[in-house]
């Protein structure tokens, strides 16, 4: 098969969508329809190629325009800005709006926003002035002490200047992405106030770098793209049967010839942090470890005839746990983010008709550890819980693939392990509602819509942005049928995943082109729970205009 791929974890975006749209009626009362505009951010990593032409001035009245016309009589009500994802609330106003002009600056009200300020200044061709008061033509970034979602922001355009504020740096950063898109779209940020916040706290892109080596530069380009689209997680699946792709100090013998150095990973992590993206590593176990087992064949799972179970550890051996924990502990020091993926899918010992007869050593270990009624599924669940405990020691919130959770049995997966639900095609796969009824938190990786599998094996087809945009919602966790809306809060978000089963089927550039529109469609559906406000053809046309 193709790879897949409660202590309730504290949300990185407290408050959620419940407090967002309180002011939506203001726009309607002012006489303007609250339209949902969609505009893609593009893939740029080279701000200089996207800056407005030099010499343009802010559109504020000049002394030569005497007498100064009244803005309320001169300008029509502004229109909702068009961005991807769409802003969720815009209160229109009458005025000229704002555009980057000669002498314009970015100023910050808090030194913590210096990185966001410098990035925006470079992208818009403005000067970065550090802290200080804003004047006409400037953009001011500030932090507030209101009790709001950490990813929410307010963007106000008034009096020839822009103010972007939020309770945390992440929200302010998203506000700068909105401003960047407004300027790239039409040159001018419209007058009025945007109040915006995501519906889902986890918005991710997962990349299989184990089966196919991707260069650090390509990954960095995707981070810039993801940041502009307001994604906040990047998953890196870097260990599998075909390769182990990050340098290791504890076990250098398992590392593939083509791999990322730790220096490259640190640069990736620094860029991701500057875009408020958490990198979520995955070392899948106890299956999908072929590259590790090539260097440690003594730990390979074998049946009673001595036949190797490709990629699977013999988890009855203490040395198997030691090597995996060595790697988990090592990479916990490299990756600082609070999320970690433990894998746990497709353990081949549990895919045969009679596991205990084929692998009696596993059956014996299960009984010895968990009692006479325990079986191999209990041993595998205990393995998952033990690895989760290792990562809790590093203060991580962990997730595992849905087919690593087994019903019944003597041992249950720990309540705080989040379910990364990818498929219903596996033998014995349970419906998403079973996990949700049990109170588990779920992340949506639905392989029907969100799996881009190179070479399209096993009846997979490359997903399209149109299908995600028109048919998928976070409630559609398995197949095409949504789970009941009562579980919406337990679905933390979703991921678009690239799997490299037939790694030579596409080049890096082809992958980047193939995932471009799906990424834009997915962020729209994760950010704003409403039905998109424009048809797909228009959405696609706008995306094409922005490159």
PDB file of C-alpha atoms in Angstrom, residues 162-376:
ATOM      1  CA  UNK A 162      -1.812  51.693   7.494  1.00  0.00           C
ATOM      2  CA  UNK A 163      -1.891  50.222  10.973  1.00  0.00           C
ATOM      3  CA  UNK A 164      -1.673  46.452  11.483  1.00  0.00           C
ATOM      4  CA  UNK A 165      -2.190  45.186  15.013  1.00  0.00           C
ATOM      5  CA  UNK A 166      -2.648  41.886  16.802  1.00  0.00           C
ATOM      6  CA  UNK A 167      -2.201  40.270  20.173  1.00  0.00           C
ATOM      7  CA  UNK A 168       0.823  38.277  18.981  1.00  0.00           C
ATOM      8  CA  UNK A 169       3.475  38.487  16.296  1.00  0.00           C
ATOM      9  CA  UNK A 170       1.825  35.741  14.233  1.00  0.00           C
ATOM     10  CA  UNK A 171      -1.350  37.745  13.768  1.00  0.00           C
ATOM     11  CA  UNK A 172       0.561  40.869  12.809  1.00  0.00           C
ATOM     12  CA  UNK A 173       2.549  38.811  10.293  1.00  0.00           C
ATOM     13  CA  UNK A 174      -0.679  37.591   8.680  1.00  0.00           C
ATOM     14  CA  UNK A 175      -1.821  41.190   8.464  1.00  0.00           C
ATOM     15  CA  UNK A 176       1.340  42.048   6.559  1.00  0.00           C
ATOM     16  CA  UNK A 177       0.578  39.187   4.149  1.00  0.00           C
ATOM     17  CA  UNK A 178      -2.830  40.690   3.503  1.00  0.00           C
ATOM     18  CA  UNK A 179      -1.316  44.105   2.847  1.00  0.00           C
ATOM     19  CA  UNK A 180       1.295  42.611   0.529  1.00  0.00           C
ATOM     20  CA  UNK A 181      -1.403  40.851  -1.481  1.00  0.00           C
ATOM     21  CA  UNK A 182      -3.539  43.998  -1.685  1.00  0.00           C
ATOM     22  CA  UNK A 183      -0.639  45.970  -3.102  1.00  0.00           C
ATOM     23  CA  UNK A 184       0.399  43.257  -5.523  1.00  0.00           C
ATOM     24  CA  UNK A 185      -3.188  42.873  -6.729  1.00  0.00           C
ATOM     25  CA  UNK A 186      -4.059  46.457  -7.510  1.00  0.00           C
ATOM     26  CA  UNK A 187      -1.369  48.729  -6.134  1.00  0.00           C
ATOM     27  CA  UNK A 188      -3.595  50.161  -3.411  1.00  0.00           C
ATOM     28  CA  UNK A 189      -4.857  48.893  -0.064  1.00  0.00           C
ATOM     29  CA  UNK A 190      -8.525  49.943   0.209  1.00  0.00           C
ATOM     30  CA  UNK A 191      -9.729  52.345   2.856  1.00  0.00           C
ATOM     31  CA  UNK A 192     -11.432  50.735   5.842  1.00  0.00           C
ATOM     32  CA  UNK A 193     -10.793  48.085   8.447  1.00  0.00           C
ATOM     33  CA  UNK A 194     -10.075  44.376   8.020  1.00  0.00           C
ATOM     34  CA  UNK A 195     -10.632  42.096  11.000  1.00  0.00           C
ATOM     35  CA  UNK A 196      -9.437  38.598  10.288  1.00  0.00           C
ATOM     36  CA  UNK A 197      -8.682  35.283  11.962  1.00  0.00           C
ATOM     37  CA  UNK A 198      -8.391  31.611  10.914  1.00  0.00           C
ATOM     38  CA  UNK A 199     -11.108  29.041  11.441  1.00  0.00           C
ATOM     39  CA  UNK A 200      -8.621  26.212  12.046  1.00  0.00           C
ATOM     40  CA  UNK A 201      -5.470  26.326  14.204  1.00  0.00           C
ATOM     41  CA  UNK A 202      -3.493  23.785  12.147  1.00  0.00           C
ATOM     42  CA  UNK A 203      -2.963  24.559   8.461  1.00  0.00           C
ATOM     43  CA  UNK A 204      -0.239  22.409   7.018  1.00  0.00           C
ATOM     44  CA  UNK A 205       1.737  21.101   4.074  1.00  0.00           C
ATOM     45  CA  UNK A 206       3.519  17.742   4.424  1.00  0.00           C
ATOM     46  CA  UNK A 207       6.474  16.731   2.265  1.00  0.00           C
ATOM     47  CA  UNK A 208       7.917  13.229   1.882  1.00  0.00           C
ATOM     48  CA  UNK A 209      11.651  13.894   1.671  1.00  0.00           C
ATOM     49  CA  UNK A 210      12.492  10.278   2.566  1.00  0.00           C
ATOM     50  CA  UNK A 211      11.613   8.688  -0.782  1.00  0.00           C
ATOM     51  CA  UNK A 212      12.753  11.684  -2.835  1.00  0.00           C
ATOM     52  CA  UNK A 213      15.493  14.139  -1.985  1.00  0.00           C
ATOM     53  CA  UNK A 214      14.344  17.747  -2.184  1.00  0.00           C
ATOM     54  CA  UNK A 215      16.966  20.462  -2.049  1.00  0.00           C
ATOM     55  CA  UNK A 216      17.050  22.896   0.842  1.00  0.00           C
ATOM     56  CA  UNK A 217      16.483  25.768  -1.582  1.00  0.00           C
ATOM     57  CA  UNK A 218      13.307  24.178  -2.938  1.00  0.00           C
ATOM     58  CA  UNK A 219      11.968  23.630   0.577  1.00  0.00           C
ATOM     59  CA  UNK A 220      12.775  27.250   1.442  1.00  0.00           C
ATOM     60  CA  UNK A 221      10.827  28.437  -1.607  1.00  0.00           C
ATOM     61  CA  UNK A 222       7.830  26.446  -0.400  1.00  0.00           C
ATOM     62  CA  UNK A 223       8.145  28.026   3.054  1.00  0.00           C
ATOM     63  CA  UNK A 224       7.949  31.497   1.507  1.00  0.00           C
ATOM     64  CA  UNK A 225       4.909  30.401  -0.474  1.00  0.00           C
ATOM     65  CA  UNK A 226       3.258  28.847   2.578  1.00  0.00           C
ATOM     66  CA  UNK A 227       3.898  31.931   4.677  1.00  0.00           C
ATOM     67  CA  UNK A 228       2.226  34.207   2.150  1.00  0.00           C
ATOM     68  CA  UNK A 229      -0.765  31.841   2.131  1.00  0.00           C
ATOM     69  CA  UNK A 230      -0.994  31.905   5.950  1.00  0.00           C
ATOM     70  CA  UNK A 231      -0.116  28.239   6.507  1.00  0.00           C
ATOM     71  CA  UNK A 232       1.460  27.602   9.893  1.00  0.00           C
ATOM     72  CA  UNK A 233       2.900  24.056   9.717  1.00  0.00           C
ATOM     73  CA  UNK A 234       5.337  22.199   7.462  1.00  0.00           C
ATOM     74  CA  UNK A 235       5.570  18.439   7.959  1.00  0.00           C
ATOM     75  CA  UNK A 236       8.810  16.681   6.999  1.00  0.00           C
ATOM     76  CA  UNK A 237       8.584  12.891   6.642  1.00  0.00           C
ATOM     77  CA  UNK A 238      12.330  12.194   6.480  1.00  0.00           C
ATOM     78  CA  UNK A 239      12.676   8.485   7.273  1.00  0.00           C
ATOM     79  CA  UNK A 240      11.200   5.586   5.304  1.00  0.00           C
ATOM     80  CA  UNK A 241      12.173   2.392   3.506  1.00  0.00           C
ATOM     81  CA  UNK A 242      13.798   4.272   0.639  1.00  0.00           C
ATOM     82  CA  UNK A 243      15.855   6.804   2.535  1.00  0.00           C
ATOM     83  CA  UNK A 244      16.831   8.629   5.704  1.00  0.00           C
ATOM     84  CA  UNK A 245      17.402  12.231   4.658  1.00  0.00           C
ATOM     85  CA  UNK A 246      18.741  14.291   7.567  1.00  0.00           C
ATOM     86  CA  UNK A 247      22.277  13.988   8.921  1.00  0.00           C
ATOM     87  CA  UNK A 248      22.575  12.099  12.215  1.00  0.00           C
ATOM     88  CA  UNK A 249      25.237  12.258  14.911  1.00  0.00           C
ATOM     89  CA  UNK A 250      23.877   9.388  16.993  1.00  0.00           C
ATOM     90  CA  UNK A 251      23.482   6.972  14.054  1.00  0.00           C
ATOM     91  CA  UNK A 252      25.328   8.279  10.981  1.00  0.00           C
ATOM     92  CA  UNK A 253      25.216   4.785   9.468  1.00  0.00           C
ATOM     93  CA  UNK A 254      21.488   5.109   8.680  1.00  0.00           C
ATOM     94  CA  UNK A 255      21.746   8.336   6.659  1.00  0.00           C
ATOM     95  CA  UNK A 256      21.275   8.217   2.879  1.00  0.00           C
ATOM     96  CA  UNK A 257      23.895   9.611   0.517  1.00  0.00           C
ATOM     97  CA  UNK A 258      21.558  12.404  -0.570  1.00  0.00           C
ATOM     98  CA  UNK A 259      20.387  14.189   2.542  1.00  0.00           C
ATOM     99  CA  UNK A 260      20.023  17.533   4.249  1.00  0.00           C
ATOM    100  CA  UNK A 261      22.842  18.619   6.505  1.00  0.00           C
ATOM    101  CA  UNK A 262      21.960  19.919   9.939  1.00  0.00           C
ATOM    102  CA  UNK A 263      23.162  23.357   8.859  1.00  0.00           C
ATOM    103  CA  UNK A 264      20.659  23.263   5.993  1.00  0.00           C
ATOM    104  CA  UNK A 265      17.920  22.157   8.371  1.00  0.00           C
ATOM    105  CA  UNK A 266      18.723  25.020  10.732  1.00  0.00           C
ATOM    106  CA  UNK A 267      18.425  27.502   7.870  1.00  0.00           C
ATOM    107  CA  UNK A 268      15.075  25.935   6.928  1.00  0.00           C
ATOM    108  CA  UNK A 269      13.924  26.205  10.536  1.00  0.00           C
ATOM    109  CA  UNK A 270      15.026  29.838  10.803  1.00  0.00           C
ATOM    110  CA  UNK A 271      13.151  30.784   7.639  1.00  0.00           C
ATOM    111  CA  UNK A 272      10.075  28.882   8.811  1.00  0.00           C
ATOM    112  CA  UNK A 273      10.153  30.662  12.165  1.00  0.00           C
ATOM    113  CA  UNK A 274      10.324  34.026  10.409  1.00  0.00           C
ATOM    114  CA  UNK A 275       7.094  33.062   8.634  1.00  0.00           C
ATOM    115  CA  UNK A 276       5.503  31.709  11.842  1.00  0.00           C
ATOM    116  CA  UNK A 277       5.572  28.169  10.483  1.00  0.00           C
ATOM    117  CA  UNK A 278       6.260  25.235  12.797  1.00  0.00           C
ATOM    118  CA  UNK A 279       8.203  22.367  11.225  1.00  0.00           C
ATOM    119  CA  UNK A 280       6.680  19.030  12.272  1.00  0.00           C
ATOM    120  CA  UNK A 281       9.173  16.140  11.904  1.00  0.00           C
ATOM    121  CA  UNK A 282       8.160  12.532  11.385  1.00  0.00           C
ATOM    122  CA  UNK A 283      10.217   9.428  12.077  1.00  0.00           C
ATOM    123  CA  UNK A 284       7.693   6.709  11.284  1.00  0.00           C
ATOM    124  CA  UNK A 285       7.890   3.546  13.415  1.00  0.00           C
ATOM    125  CA  UNK A 286       7.654   0.611  13.934  1.00  0.00           C
ATOM    126  CA  UNK A 287       7.074   0.282  10.164  1.00  0.00           C
ATOM    127  CA  UNK A 288       8.564   2.291   7.288  1.00  0.00           C
ATOM    128  CA  UNK A 289      12.101   2.041   8.707  1.00  0.00           C
ATOM    129  CA  UNK A 290      13.821   0.264   5.824  1.00  0.00           C
ATOM    130  CA  UNK A 291      16.687   2.739   5.567  1.00  0.00           C
ATOM    131  CA  UNK A 292      17.471   2.310   9.274  1.00  0.00           C
ATOM    132  CA  UNK A 293      17.157  -1.473   9.074  1.00  0.00           C
ATOM    133  CA  UNK A 294      19.505  -1.680   6.084  1.00  0.00           C
ATOM    134  CA  UNK A 295      22.199  -0.661   8.549  1.00  0.00           C
ATOM    135  CA  UNK A 296      20.787  -2.834  11.382  1.00  0.00           C
ATOM    136  CA  UNK A 297      19.518  -6.066   9.800  1.00  0.00           C
ATOM    137  CA  UNK A 298      19.535  -7.800  13.176  1.00  0.00           C
ATOM    138  CA  UNK A 299      16.509  -5.678  14.153  1.00  0.00           C
ATOM    139  CA  UNK A 300      14.501  -6.621  11.066  1.00  0.00           C
ATOM    140  CA  UNK A 301      11.174  -8.355  11.688  1.00  0.00           C
ATOM    141  CA  UNK A 302      11.115 -11.911  10.318  1.00  0.00           C
ATOM    142  CA  UNK A 303       8.355 -14.504  10.301  1.00  0.00           C
ATOM    143  CA  UNK A 304       8.668 -18.158  11.285  1.00  0.00           C
ATOM    144  CA  UNK A 305      10.151 -19.017   7.872  1.00  0.00           C
ATOM    145  CA  UNK A 306      12.776 -16.290   8.228  1.00  0.00           C
ATOM    146  CA  UNK A 307      11.159 -14.083   5.594  1.00  0.00           C
ATOM    147  CA  UNK A 308      11.905 -10.408   6.138  1.00  0.00           C
ATOM    148  CA  UNK A 309       9.019  -8.013   6.658  1.00  0.00           C
ATOM    149  CA  UNK A 310      10.353  -5.027   4.717  1.00  0.00           C
ATOM    150  CA  UNK A 311      10.734  -1.863   6.772  1.00  0.00           C
ATOM    151  CA  UNK A 312       9.359  -3.332   9.997  1.00  0.00           C
ATOM    152  CA  UNK A 313      11.183  -3.475  13.305  1.00  0.00           C
ATOM    153  CA  UNK A 314      11.049  -6.499  15.536  1.00  0.00           C
ATOM    154  CA  UNK A 315       9.559  -4.662  18.494  1.00  0.00           C
ATOM    155  CA  UNK A 316      10.057  -7.652  20.776  1.00  0.00           C
ATOM    156  CA  UNK A 317      13.771  -6.707  20.907  1.00  0.00           C
ATOM    157  CA  UNK A 318      14.854  -4.008  23.380  1.00  0.00           C
ATOM    158  CA  UNK A 319      17.486  -2.786  20.908  1.00  0.00           C
ATOM    159  CA  UNK A 320      14.701  -1.755  18.524  1.00  0.00           C
ATOM    160  CA  UNK A 321      13.316   0.725  21.032  1.00  0.00           C
ATOM    161  CA  UNK A 322      16.804   2.028  21.809  1.00  0.00           C
ATOM    162  CA  UNK A 323      17.699   2.976  18.240  1.00  0.00           C
ATOM    163  CA  UNK A 324      14.391   4.727  17.605  1.00  0.00           C
ATOM    164  CA  UNK A 325      14.586   6.589  20.914  1.00  0.00           C
ATOM    165  CA  UNK A 326      18.172   7.611  20.129  1.00  0.00           C
ATOM    166  CA  UNK A 327      16.922   9.221  16.936  1.00  0.00           C
ATOM    167  CA  UNK A 328      13.868  10.811  18.558  1.00  0.00           C
ATOM    168  CA  UNK A 329      15.996  12.366  21.271  1.00  0.00           C
ATOM    169  CA  UNK A 330      18.587  13.602  18.793  1.00  0.00           C
ATOM    170  CA  UNK A 331      16.123  15.294  16.466  1.00  0.00           C
ATOM    171  CA  UNK A 332      14.090  16.732  19.319  1.00  0.00           C
ATOM    172  CA  UNK A 333      17.163  18.856  19.973  1.00  0.00           C
ATOM    173  CA  UNK A 334      17.287  19.927  16.315  1.00  0.00           C
ATOM    174  CA  UNK A 335      13.585  20.705  15.793  1.00  0.00           C
ATOM    175  CA  UNK A 336      12.223  23.127  18.423  1.00  0.00           C
ATOM    176  CA  UNK A 337       8.533  23.083  17.448  1.00  0.00           C
ATOM    177  CA  UNK A 338       5.969  21.699  19.859  1.00  0.00           C
ATOM    178  CA  UNK A 339       4.402  19.238  17.363  1.00  0.00           C
ATOM    179  CA  UNK A 340       5.806  15.804  16.491  1.00  0.00           C
ATOM    180  CA  UNK A 341       4.568  13.006  14.227  1.00  0.00           C
ATOM    181  CA  UNK A 342       5.226   9.422  15.375  1.00  0.00           C
ATOM    182  CA  UNK A 343       3.844   7.629  12.306  1.00  0.00           C
ATOM    183  CA  UNK A 344       2.712   4.182  13.573  1.00  0.00           C
ATOM    184  CA  UNK A 345       0.950   3.162  10.335  1.00  0.00           C
ATOM    185  CA  UNK A 346       1.150   0.000   8.249  1.00  0.00           C
ATOM    186  CA  UNK A 347       3.067  -2.255  10.638  1.00  0.00           C
ATOM    187  CA  UNK A 348       3.292  -5.349   8.453  1.00  0.00           C
ATOM    188  CA  UNK A 349       3.005  -7.818  11.325  1.00  0.00           C
ATOM    189  CA  UNK A 350      -0.626  -6.751  11.618  1.00  0.00           C
ATOM    190  CA  UNK A 351      -1.450  -7.057   7.920  1.00  0.00           C
ATOM    191  CA  UNK A 352      -1.196 -10.857   7.690  1.00  0.00           C
ATOM    192  CA  UNK A 353      -4.142 -13.197   8.265  1.00  0.00           C
ATOM    193  CA  UNK A 354      -2.760 -14.736  11.478  1.00  0.00           C
ATOM    194  CA  UNK A 355      -0.203 -12.404  13.089  1.00  0.00           C
ATOM    195  CA  UNK A 356       0.429 -14.591  16.147  1.00  0.00           C
ATOM    196  CA  UNK A 357       1.205 -17.655  14.009  1.00  0.00           C
ATOM    197  CA  UNK A 358       3.489 -15.716  11.664  1.00  0.00           C
ATOM    198  CA  UNK A 359       5.290 -13.760  14.388  1.00  0.00           C
ATOM    199  CA  UNK A 360       5.207 -15.817  17.601  1.00  0.00           C
ATOM    200  CA  UNK A 361       8.001 -13.732  19.139  1.00  0.00           C
ATOM    201  CA  UNK A 362       5.739 -10.674  19.034  1.00  0.00           C
ATOM    202  CA  UNK A 363       2.807 -12.591  20.476  1.00  0.00           C
ATOM    203  CA  UNK A 364       4.985 -13.858  23.334  1.00  0.00           C
ATOM    204  CA  UNK A 365       6.325 -10.357  24.055  1.00  0.00           C
ATOM    205  CA  UNK A 366       2.777  -8.970  24.178  1.00  0.00           C
ATOM    206  CA  UNK A 367       1.667 -11.554  26.727  1.00  0.00           C
ATOM    207  CA  UNK A 368       4.791 -11.062  28.813  1.00  0.00           C
ATOM    208  CA  UNK A 369       4.312  -7.300  28.967  1.00  0.00           C
ATOM    209  CA  UNK A 370       0.533  -6.875  29.058  1.00  0.00           C
ATOM    210  CA  UNK A 371      -0.939 -10.168  30.261  1.00  0.00           C
ATOM    211  CA  UNK A 372      -2.242 -13.408  28.843  1.00  0.00           C
ATOM    212  CA  UNK A 373      -5.066 -11.733  26.938  1.00  0.00           C
ATOM    213  CA  UNK A 374      -2.843  -9.317  25.053  1.00  0.00           C
ATOM    214  CA  UNK A 375      -1.977  -9.610  21.373  1.00  0.00           C
ATOM    215  CA  UNK A 376       0.360  -8.075  18.823  1.00  0.00           C
TER     216      UNK A 376
END
